[in-house]
GROMACS .gro file of C-alpha atoms in nm:
model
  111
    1UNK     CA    1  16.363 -22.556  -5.035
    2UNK     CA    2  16.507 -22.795  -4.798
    3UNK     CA    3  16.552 -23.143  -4.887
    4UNK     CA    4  16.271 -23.448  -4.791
    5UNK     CA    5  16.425 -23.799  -4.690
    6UNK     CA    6  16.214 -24.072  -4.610
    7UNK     CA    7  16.330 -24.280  -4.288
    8UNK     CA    8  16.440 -23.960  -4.125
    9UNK     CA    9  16.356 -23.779  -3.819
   10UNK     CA   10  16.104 -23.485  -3.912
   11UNK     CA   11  16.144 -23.286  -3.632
   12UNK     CA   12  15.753 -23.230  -3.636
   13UNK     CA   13  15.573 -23.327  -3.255
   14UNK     CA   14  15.323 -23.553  -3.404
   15UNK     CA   15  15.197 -23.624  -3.072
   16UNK     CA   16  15.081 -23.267  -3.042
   17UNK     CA   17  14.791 -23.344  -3.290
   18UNK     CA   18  14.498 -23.231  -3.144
   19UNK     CA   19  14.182 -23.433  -2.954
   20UNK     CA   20  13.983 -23.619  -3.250
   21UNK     CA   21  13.674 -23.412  -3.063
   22UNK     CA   22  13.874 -23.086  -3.093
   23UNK     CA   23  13.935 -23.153  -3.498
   24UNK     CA   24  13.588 -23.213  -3.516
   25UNK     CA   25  13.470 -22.894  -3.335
   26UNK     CA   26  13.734 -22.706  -3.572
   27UNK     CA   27  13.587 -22.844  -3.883
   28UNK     CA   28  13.248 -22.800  -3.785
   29UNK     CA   29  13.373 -22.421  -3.747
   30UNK     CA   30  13.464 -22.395  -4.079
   31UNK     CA   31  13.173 -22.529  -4.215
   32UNK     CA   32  12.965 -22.238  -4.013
   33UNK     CA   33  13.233 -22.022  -4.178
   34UNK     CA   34  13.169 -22.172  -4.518
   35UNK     CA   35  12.812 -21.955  -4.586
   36UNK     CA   36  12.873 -21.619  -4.769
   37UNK     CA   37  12.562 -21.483  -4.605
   38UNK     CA   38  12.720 -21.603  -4.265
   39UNK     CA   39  13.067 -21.413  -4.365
   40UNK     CA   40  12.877 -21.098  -4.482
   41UNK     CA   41  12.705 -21.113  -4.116
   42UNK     CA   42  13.043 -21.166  -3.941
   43UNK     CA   43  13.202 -20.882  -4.173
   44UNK     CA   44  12.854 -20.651  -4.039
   45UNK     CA   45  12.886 -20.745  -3.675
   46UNK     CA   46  13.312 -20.671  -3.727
   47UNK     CA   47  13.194 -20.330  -3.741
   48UNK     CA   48  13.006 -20.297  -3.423
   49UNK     CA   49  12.655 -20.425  -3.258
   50UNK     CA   50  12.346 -20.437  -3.457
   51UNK     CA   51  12.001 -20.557  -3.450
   52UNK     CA   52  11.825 -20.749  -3.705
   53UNK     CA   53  11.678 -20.487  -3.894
   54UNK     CA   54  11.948 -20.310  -3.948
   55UNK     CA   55  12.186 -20.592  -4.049
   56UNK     CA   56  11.871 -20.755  -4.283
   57UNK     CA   57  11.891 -20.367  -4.476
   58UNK     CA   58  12.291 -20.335  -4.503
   59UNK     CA   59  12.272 -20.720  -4.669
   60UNK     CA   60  11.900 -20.629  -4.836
   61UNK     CA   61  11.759 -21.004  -4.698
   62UNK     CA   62  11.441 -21.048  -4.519
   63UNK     CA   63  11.497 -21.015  -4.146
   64UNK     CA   64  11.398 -21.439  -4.104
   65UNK     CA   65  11.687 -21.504  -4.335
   66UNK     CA   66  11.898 -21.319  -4.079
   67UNK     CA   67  11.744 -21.439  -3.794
   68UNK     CA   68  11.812 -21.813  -3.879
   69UNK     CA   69  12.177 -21.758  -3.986
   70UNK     CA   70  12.187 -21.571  -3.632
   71UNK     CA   71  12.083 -21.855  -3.461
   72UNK     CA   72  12.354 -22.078  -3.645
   73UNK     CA   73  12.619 -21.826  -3.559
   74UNK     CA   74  12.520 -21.808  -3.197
   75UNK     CA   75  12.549 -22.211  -3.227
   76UNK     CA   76  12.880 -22.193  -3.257
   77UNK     CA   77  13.002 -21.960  -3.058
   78UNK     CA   78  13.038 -21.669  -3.321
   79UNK     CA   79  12.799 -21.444  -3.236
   80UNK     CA   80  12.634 -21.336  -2.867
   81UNK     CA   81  12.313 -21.119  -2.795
   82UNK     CA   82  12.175 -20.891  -2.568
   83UNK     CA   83  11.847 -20.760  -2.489
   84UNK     CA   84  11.806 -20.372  -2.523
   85UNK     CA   85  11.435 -20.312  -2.481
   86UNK     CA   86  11.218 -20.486  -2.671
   87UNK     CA   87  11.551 -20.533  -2.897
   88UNK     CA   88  11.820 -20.785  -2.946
   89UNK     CA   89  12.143 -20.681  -3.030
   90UNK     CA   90  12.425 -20.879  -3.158
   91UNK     CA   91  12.833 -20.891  -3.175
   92UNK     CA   92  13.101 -21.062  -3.274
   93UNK     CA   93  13.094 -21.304  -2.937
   94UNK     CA   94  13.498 -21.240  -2.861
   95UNK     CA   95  13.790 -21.092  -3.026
   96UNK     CA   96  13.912 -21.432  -3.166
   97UNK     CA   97  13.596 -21.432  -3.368
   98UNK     CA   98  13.740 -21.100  -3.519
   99UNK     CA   99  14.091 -21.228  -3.587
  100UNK     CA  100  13.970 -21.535  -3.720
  101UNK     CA  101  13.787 -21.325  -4.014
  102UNK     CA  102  14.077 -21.064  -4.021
  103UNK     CA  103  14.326 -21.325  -4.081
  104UNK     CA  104  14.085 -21.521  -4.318
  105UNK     CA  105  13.994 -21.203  -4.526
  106UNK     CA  106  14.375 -21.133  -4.500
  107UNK     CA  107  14.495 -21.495  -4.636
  108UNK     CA  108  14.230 -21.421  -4.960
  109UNK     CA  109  14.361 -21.075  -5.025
  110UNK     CA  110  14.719 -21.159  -5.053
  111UNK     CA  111  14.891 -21.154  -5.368
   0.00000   0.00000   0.00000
C-alpha cells in the first residue's frame, strides 16, 4: 500500500465531483435498489418481459404487491411497460439497468 501524506498533492480531480442534484438522484437510486422485493423483481424482469401475474407467481405475492413496487420501479427509471392487449408487460427499462444488478449481484458474490 502506498504511503498517505497530509499537505500533499492527491492527484484525485476533486472538481470532477458530481452536481449536488446528480448525488441526490444517485442516492435516491439506491434507495429504490434497497427493497429485496424490488431486487427479486429486477432479478425476474433480467430474465425477459413479464406481466404481473406471472411475476406475482414466480415471487408467490399478491399481484397489488407487485403492482405498487412496479410503479416505484417505473419511478425511477428501472422498469418500462407496454401494452399487449388487454396486458401490460414489463422490462428492465435499458441495459444499464441490467449491468447495474449484474455488477451489484457480482460485488456480493465475490469472495
Amino acid at each position: 500500500m502506498a504511503s498517505h501524506t497530509h499537505g500533499q498533492t492527491s492527484g484525485h480531480d476533486w472538481a470532477q465531483l458530481p452536481a449536488e442534484a446528480d448525488l441526490t438522484a444517485l442516492t435516491e437510486l439506491f434507495k429504490v435498489l434497497g427493497d429485496p422485493t424490488r431486487v427479486r423483481i429486477l432479478w425476474t424482469l433480467s430474465q425477459g418481459q413479464s406481466c404481473v401475474v406471472h411475476i406475482a407467481e414466480a415471487l408467490g405475492m399478491s399481484q397489488s404487491a407487485i403492482s405498487h413496487q412496479l410503479r416505484v420501479l417505473k419511478g425511477a427509471r428501472l422498469v418500462k411497460s407496454t401494452r399487449d392487449g388487454r396486458n401490460m408487460l414489463y422490462e428492465l427499462d435499458d441495459d444499464h439497468v441490467a449491468q447495474i444488478f449484474q455488477q451489484g449481484l457480482d460485488h456480493v458474490l465475490e469472495k
